[in-house]
PDB file of C-alpha atoms in Angstrom:
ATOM      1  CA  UNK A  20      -1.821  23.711   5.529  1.00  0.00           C
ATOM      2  CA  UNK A  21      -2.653  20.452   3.821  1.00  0.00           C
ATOM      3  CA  UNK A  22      -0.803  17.625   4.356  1.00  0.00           C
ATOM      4  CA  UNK A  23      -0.139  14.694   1.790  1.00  0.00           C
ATOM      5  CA  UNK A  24       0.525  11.565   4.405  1.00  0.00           C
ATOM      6  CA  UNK A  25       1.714   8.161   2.618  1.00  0.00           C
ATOM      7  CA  UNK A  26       0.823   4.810   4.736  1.00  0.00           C
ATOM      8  CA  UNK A  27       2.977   1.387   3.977  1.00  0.00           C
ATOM      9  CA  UNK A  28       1.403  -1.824   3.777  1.00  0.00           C
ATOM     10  CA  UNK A  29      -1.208  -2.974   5.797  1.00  0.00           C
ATOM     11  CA  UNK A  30      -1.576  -6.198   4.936  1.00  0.00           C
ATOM     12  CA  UNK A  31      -4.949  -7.217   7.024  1.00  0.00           C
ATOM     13  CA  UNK A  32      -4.109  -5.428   9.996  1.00  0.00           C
ATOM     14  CA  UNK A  33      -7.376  -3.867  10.964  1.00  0.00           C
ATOM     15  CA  UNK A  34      -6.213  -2.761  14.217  1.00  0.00           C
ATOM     16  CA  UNK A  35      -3.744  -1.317  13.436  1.00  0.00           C
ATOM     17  CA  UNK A  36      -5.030   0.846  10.775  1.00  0.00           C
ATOM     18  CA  UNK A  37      -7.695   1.991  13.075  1.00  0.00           C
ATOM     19  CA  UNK A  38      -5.027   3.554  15.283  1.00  0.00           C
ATOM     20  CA  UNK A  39      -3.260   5.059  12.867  1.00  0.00           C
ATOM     21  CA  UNK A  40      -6.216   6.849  11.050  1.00  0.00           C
ATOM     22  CA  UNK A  41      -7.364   7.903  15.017  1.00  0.00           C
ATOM     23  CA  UNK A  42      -3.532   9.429  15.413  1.00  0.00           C
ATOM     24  CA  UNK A  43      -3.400  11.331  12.372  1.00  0.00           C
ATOM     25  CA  UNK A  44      -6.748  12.485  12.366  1.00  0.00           C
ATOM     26  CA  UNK A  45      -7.021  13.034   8.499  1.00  0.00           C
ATOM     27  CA  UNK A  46      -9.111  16.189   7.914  1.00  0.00           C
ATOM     28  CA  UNK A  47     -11.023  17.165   4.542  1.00  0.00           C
ATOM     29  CA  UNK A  48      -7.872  19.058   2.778  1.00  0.00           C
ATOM     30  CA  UNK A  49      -5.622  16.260   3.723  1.00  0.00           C
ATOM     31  CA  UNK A  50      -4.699  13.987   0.568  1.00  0.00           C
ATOM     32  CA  UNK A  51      -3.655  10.469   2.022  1.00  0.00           C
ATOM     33  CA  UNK A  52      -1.955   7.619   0.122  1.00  0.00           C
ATOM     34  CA  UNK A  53      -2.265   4.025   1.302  1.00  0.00           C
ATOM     35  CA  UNK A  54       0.611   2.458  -0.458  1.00  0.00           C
ATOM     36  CA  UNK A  55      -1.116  -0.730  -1.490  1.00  0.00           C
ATOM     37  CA  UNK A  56      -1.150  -4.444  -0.339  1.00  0.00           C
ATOM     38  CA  UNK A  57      -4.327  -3.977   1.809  1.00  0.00           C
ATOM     39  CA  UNK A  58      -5.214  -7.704   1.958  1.00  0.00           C
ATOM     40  CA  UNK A  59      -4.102 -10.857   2.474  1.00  0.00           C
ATOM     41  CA  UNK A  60      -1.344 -12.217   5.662  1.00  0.00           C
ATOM     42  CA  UNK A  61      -2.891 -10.184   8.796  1.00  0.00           C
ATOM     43  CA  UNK A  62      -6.308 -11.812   9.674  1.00  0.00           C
ATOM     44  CA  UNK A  63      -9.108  -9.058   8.746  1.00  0.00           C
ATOM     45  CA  UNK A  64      -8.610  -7.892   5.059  1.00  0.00           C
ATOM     46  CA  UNK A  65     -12.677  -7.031   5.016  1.00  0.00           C
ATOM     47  CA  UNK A  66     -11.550  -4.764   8.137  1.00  0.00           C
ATOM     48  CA  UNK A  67      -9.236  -2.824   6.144  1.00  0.00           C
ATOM     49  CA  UNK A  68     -10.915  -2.654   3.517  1.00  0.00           C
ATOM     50  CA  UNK A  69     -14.024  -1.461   4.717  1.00  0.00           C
ATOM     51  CA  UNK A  70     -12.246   1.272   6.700  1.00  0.00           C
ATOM     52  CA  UNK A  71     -10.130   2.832   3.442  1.00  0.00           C
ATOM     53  CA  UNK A  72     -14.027   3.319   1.965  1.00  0.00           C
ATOM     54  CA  UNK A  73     -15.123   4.922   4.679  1.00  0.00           C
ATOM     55  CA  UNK A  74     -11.496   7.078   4.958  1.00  0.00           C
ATOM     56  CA  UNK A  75     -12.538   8.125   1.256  1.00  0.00           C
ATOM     57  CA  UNK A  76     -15.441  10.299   3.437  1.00  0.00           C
ATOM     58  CA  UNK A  77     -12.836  11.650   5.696  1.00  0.00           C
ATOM     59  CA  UNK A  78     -10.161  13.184   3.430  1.00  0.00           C
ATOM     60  CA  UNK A  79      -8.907  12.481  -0.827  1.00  0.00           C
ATOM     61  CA  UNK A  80      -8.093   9.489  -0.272  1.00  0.00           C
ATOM     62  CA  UNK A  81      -5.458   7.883  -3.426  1.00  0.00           C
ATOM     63  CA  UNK A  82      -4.950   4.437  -3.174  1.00  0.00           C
ATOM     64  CA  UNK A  83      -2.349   2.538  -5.034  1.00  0.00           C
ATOM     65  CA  UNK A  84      -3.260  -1.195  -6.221  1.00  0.00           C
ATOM     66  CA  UNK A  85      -0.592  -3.596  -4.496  1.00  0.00           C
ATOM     67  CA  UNK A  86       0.206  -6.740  -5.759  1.00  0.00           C
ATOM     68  CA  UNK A  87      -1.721  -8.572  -3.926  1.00  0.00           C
ATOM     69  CA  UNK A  88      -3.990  -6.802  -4.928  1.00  0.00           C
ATOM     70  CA  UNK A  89      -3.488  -7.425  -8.533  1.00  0.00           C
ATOM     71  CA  UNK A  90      -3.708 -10.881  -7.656  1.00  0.00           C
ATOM     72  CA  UNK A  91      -7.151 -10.384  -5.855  1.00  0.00           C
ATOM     73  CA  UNK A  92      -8.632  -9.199  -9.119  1.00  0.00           C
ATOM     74  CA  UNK A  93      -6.810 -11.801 -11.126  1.00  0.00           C
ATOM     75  CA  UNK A  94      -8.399 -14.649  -8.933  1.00  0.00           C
ATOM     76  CA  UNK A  95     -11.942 -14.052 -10.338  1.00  0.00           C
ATOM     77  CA  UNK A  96     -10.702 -14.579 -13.957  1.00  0.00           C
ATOM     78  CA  UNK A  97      -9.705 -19.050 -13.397  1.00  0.00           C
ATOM     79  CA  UNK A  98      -8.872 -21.419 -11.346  1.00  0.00           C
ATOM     80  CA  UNK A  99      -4.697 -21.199 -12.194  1.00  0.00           C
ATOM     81  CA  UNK A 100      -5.036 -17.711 -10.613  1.00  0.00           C
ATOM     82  CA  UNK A 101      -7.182 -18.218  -7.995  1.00  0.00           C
ATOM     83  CA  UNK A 102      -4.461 -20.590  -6.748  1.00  0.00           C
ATOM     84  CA  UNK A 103      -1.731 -18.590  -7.418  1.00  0.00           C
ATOM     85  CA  UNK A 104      -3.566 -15.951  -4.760  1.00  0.00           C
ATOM     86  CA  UNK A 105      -4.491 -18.823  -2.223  1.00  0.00           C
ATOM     87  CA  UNK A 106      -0.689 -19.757  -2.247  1.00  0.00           C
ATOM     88  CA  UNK A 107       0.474 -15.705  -1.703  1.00  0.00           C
ATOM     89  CA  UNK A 108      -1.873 -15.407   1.534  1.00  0.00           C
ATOM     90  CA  UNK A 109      -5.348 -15.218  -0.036  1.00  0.00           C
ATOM     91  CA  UNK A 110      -6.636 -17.875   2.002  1.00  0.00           C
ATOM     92  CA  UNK A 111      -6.353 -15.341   5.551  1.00  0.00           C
ATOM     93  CA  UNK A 112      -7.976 -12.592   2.615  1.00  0.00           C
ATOM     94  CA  UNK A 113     -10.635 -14.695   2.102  1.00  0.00           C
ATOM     95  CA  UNK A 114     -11.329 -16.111   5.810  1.00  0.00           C
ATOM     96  CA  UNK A 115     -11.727 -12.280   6.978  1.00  0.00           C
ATOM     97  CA  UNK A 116     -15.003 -12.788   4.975  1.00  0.00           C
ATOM     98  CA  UNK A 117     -16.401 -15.697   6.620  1.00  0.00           C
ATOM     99  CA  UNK A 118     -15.776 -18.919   4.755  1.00  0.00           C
ATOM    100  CA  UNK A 119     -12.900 -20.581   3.387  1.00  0.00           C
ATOM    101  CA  UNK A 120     -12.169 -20.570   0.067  1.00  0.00           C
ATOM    102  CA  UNK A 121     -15.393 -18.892  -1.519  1.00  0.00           C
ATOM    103  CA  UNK A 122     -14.525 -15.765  -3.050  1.00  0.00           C
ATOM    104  CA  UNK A 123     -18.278 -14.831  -4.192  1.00  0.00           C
ATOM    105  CA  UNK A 124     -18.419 -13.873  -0.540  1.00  0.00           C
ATOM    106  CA  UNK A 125     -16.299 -10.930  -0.937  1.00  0.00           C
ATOM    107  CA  UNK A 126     -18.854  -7.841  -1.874  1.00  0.00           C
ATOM    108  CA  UNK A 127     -18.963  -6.146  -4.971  1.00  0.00           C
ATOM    109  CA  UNK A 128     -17.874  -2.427  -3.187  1.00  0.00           C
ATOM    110  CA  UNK A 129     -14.674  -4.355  -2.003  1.00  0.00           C
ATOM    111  CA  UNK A 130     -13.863  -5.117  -5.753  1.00  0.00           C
ATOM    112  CA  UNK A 131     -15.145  -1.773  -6.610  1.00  0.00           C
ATOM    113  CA  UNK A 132     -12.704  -0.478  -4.308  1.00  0.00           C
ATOM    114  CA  UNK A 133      -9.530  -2.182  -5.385  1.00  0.00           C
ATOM    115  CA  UNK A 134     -10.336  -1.516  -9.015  1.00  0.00           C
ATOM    116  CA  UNK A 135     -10.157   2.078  -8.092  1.00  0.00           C
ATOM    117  CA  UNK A 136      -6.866   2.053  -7.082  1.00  0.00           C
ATOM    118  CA  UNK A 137      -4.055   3.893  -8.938  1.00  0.00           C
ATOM    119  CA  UNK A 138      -1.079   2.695 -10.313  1.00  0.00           C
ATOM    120  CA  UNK A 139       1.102   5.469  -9.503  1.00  0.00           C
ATOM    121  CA  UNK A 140       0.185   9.233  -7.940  1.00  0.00           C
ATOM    122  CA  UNK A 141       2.406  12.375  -8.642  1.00  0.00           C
ATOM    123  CA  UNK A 142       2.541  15.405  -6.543  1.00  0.00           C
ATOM    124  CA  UNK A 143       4.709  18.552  -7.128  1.00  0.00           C
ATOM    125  CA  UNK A 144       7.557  16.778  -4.921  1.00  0.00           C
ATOM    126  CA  UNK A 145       6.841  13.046  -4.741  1.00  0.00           C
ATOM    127  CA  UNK A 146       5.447  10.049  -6.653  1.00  0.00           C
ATOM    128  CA  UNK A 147       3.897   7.242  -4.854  1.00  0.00           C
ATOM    129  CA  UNK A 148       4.101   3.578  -6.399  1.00  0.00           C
ATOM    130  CA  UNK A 149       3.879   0.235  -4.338  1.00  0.00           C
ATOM    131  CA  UNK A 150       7.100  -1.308  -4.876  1.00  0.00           C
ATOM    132  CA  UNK A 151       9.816   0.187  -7.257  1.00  0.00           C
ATOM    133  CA  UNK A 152      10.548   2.249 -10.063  1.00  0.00           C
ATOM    134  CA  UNK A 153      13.093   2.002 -12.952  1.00  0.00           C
ATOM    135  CA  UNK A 154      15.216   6.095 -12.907  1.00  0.00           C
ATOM    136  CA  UNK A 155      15.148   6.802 -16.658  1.00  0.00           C
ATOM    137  CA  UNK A 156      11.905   5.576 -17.454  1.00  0.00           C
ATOM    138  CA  UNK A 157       9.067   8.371 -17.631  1.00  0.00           C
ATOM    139  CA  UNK A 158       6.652   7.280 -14.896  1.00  0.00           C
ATOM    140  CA  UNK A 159       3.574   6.262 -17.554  1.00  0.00           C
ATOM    141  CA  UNK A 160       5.876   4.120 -19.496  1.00  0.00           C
ATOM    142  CA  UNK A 161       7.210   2.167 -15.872  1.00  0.00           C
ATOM    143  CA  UNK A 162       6.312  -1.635 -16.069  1.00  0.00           C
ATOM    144  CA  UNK A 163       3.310  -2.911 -13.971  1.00  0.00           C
ATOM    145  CA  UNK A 164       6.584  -5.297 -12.557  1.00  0.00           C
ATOM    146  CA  UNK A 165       8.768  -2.474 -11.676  1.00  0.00           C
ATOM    147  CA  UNK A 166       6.185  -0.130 -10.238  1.00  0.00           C
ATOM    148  CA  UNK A 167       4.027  -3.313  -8.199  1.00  0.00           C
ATOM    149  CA  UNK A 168       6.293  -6.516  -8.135  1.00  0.00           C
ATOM    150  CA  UNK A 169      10.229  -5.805  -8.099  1.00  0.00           C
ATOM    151  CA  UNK A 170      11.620  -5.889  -4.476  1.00  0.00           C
ATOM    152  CA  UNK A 171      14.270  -3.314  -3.679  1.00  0.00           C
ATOM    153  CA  UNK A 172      16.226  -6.192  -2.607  1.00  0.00           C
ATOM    154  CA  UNK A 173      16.570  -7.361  -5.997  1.00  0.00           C
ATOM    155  CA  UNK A 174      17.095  -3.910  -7.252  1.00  0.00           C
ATOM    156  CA  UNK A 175      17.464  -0.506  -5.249  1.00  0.00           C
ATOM    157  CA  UNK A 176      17.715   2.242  -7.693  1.00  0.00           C
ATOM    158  CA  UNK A 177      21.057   4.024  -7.638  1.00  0.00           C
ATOM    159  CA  UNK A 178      19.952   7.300  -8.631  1.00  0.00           C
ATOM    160  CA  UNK A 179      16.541   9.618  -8.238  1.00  0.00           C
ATOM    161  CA  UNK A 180      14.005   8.996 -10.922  1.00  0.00           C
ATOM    162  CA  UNK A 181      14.269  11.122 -13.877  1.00  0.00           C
ATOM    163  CA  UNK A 182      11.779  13.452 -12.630  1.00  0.00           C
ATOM    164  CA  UNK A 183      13.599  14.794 -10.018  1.00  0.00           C
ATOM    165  CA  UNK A 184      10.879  13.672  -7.273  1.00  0.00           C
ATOM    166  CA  UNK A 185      11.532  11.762  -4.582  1.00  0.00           C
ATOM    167  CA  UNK A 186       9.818   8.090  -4.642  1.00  0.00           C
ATOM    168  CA  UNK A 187       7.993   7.005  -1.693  1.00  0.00           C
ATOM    169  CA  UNK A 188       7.323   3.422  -2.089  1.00  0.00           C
ATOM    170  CA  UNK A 189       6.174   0.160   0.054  1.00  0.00           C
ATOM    171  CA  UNK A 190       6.456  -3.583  -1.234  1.00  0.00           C
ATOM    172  CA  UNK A 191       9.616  -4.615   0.793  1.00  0.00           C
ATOM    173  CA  UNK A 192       9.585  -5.123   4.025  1.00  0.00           C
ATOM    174  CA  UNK A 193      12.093  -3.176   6.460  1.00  0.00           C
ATOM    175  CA  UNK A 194      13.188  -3.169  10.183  1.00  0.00           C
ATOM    176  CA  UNK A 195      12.329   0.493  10.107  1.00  0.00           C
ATOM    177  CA  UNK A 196      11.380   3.127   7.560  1.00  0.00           C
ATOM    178  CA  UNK A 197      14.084   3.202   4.664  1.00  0.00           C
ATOM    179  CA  UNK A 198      15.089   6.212   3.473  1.00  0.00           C
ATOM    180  CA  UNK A 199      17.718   6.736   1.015  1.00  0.00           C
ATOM    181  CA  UNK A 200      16.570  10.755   0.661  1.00  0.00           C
ATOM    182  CA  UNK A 201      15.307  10.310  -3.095  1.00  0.00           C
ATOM    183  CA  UNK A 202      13.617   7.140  -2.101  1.00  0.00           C
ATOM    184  CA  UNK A 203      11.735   5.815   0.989  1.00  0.00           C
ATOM    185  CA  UNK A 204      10.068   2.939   1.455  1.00  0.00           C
ATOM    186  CA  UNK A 205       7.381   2.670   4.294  1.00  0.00           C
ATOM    187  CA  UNK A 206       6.681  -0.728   4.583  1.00  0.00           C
ATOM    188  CA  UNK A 207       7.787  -1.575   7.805  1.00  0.00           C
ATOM    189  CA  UNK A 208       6.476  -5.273   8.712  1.00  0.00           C
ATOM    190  CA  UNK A 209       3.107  -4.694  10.417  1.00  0.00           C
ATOM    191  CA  UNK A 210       1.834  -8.154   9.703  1.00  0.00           C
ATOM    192  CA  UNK A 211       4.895  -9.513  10.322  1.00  0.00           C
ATOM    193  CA  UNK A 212       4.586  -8.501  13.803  1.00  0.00           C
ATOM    194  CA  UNK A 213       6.743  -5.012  13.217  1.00  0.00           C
ATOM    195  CA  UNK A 214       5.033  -1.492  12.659  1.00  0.00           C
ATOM    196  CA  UNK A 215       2.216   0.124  10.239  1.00  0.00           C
ATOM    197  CA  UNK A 216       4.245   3.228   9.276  1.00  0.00           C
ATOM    198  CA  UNK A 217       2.744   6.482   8.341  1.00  0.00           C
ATOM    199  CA  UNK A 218       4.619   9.627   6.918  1.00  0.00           C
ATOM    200  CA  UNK A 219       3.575  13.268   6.286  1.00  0.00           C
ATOM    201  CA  UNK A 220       5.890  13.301   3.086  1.00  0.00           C
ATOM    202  CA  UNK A 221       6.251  17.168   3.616  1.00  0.00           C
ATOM    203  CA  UNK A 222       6.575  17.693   7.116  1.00  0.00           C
ATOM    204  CA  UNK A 223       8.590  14.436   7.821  1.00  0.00           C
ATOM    205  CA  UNK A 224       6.213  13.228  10.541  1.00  0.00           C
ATOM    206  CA  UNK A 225       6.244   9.876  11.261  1.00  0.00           C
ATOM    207  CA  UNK A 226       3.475   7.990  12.998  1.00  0.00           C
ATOM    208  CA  UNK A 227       4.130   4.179  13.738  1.00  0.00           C
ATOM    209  CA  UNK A 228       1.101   1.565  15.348  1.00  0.00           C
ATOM    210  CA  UNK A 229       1.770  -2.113  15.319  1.00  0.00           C
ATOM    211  CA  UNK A 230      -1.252  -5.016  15.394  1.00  0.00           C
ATOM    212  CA  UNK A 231      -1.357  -4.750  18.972  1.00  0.00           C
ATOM    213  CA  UNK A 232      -2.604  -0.922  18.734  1.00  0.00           C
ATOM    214  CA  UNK A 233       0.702   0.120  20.164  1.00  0.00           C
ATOM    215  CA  UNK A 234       1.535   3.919  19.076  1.00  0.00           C
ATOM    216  CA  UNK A 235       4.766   5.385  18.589  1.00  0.00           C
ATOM    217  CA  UNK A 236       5.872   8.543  16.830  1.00  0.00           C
TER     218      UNK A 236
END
């Protein structure tokens, strides 16, 4: 049977990602849905990057755009934003590349990558966002700050979204995997020096690597 396997933010770590994708072993039927916040923090962004392309061979792949991500994009368009990245960890993003600061160095399939990326994925039983959503707002009319910017410690909805489906969601960092039963958040601190946290949102398996390449499920 197919499986539909979120993964939390990976933030740069390469290794780590490389672990994971080797323990779950995606296979062509499987739909898999990186959570967003690929880059910037952990040292080789251009790692993880290049490995959710290749992934995209491997399986239907649906990647969600992270903030960071958003910011990415955004630093191309002036200097104010390109700053705004630097000072949110796009500095590390940029030095995965191979020079400081120069973000012409970055190739054109990485931004045709991260321009790909979804803002939000439903499935009969789930939706998938990077960071929050508000419960009584249909999911195409969510703000771009609830659904990639609001922190669940600012606001952790009360009640299931109005849909009925259970949220899985990354953005805010947690000791382990959160899960509230109509809302679970995955991002468990990989870059941070905690775990890269997968989760077969069906089955309930859990896979967990950290940066060293450390497995645990």
């Amino acid at each position: 049977m197919p499986r539909t396997i979120a993964i939390g933010d990976i933030h740069g770590c390469a290794i780590a990602l490389a672990k994971l994708i080797e323990a779950i072993a995606p296979q062509p039927d499987d739909t898999v849905v990186p959570l967003g916040d690929y880059v910037d923090r952990g040292i080789d962004s251009r790692g993880v990057i290049e490995q959710l392309i290749s992934l995209a061979g491997r399986c239907r792949l649906v990647p969600i755009l992270g903030n960071h991500e958003e910011m990415m994009l955004g630093a191309r368009e002036g200097r104010s934003d390109f700053r705004f990245w630097m000072n949110c960890g796009g500095l590390v993003c940029l030095d995965s590349y191979g020079s400081t600061g120069r973000i012409d160095l970055i190739p054109p399939s990485h931004f045709a990558f991260v321009q790909s990326c979804r803002t939000y994925f439903e499935t009969e039983r789930h939706f998938f966002v990077h960071a929050n959503y508000e419960p009584d707002v249909p999911l195409e009319r969510q703000t771009i700050h609830a659904l990639r910017w609001l922190s669940l410690r600012d606001y952790l909805p009360p009640m299931p979204h109005r849909s009925g489906k259970i949220a899985v969601v990354g953005h805010t960092p947690q000791r382990e995997v959160l899960d509230l039963g109509y809302v679970k958040c995955l991002d468990t601190g990989c870059c941070y020096g905690g775990w890269l946290t997968a989760l077969d949102v069906d089955r309930g398996q859990v896979w967990q690597v950290n940066e060293r390449g450390e497995l645990r499920s």
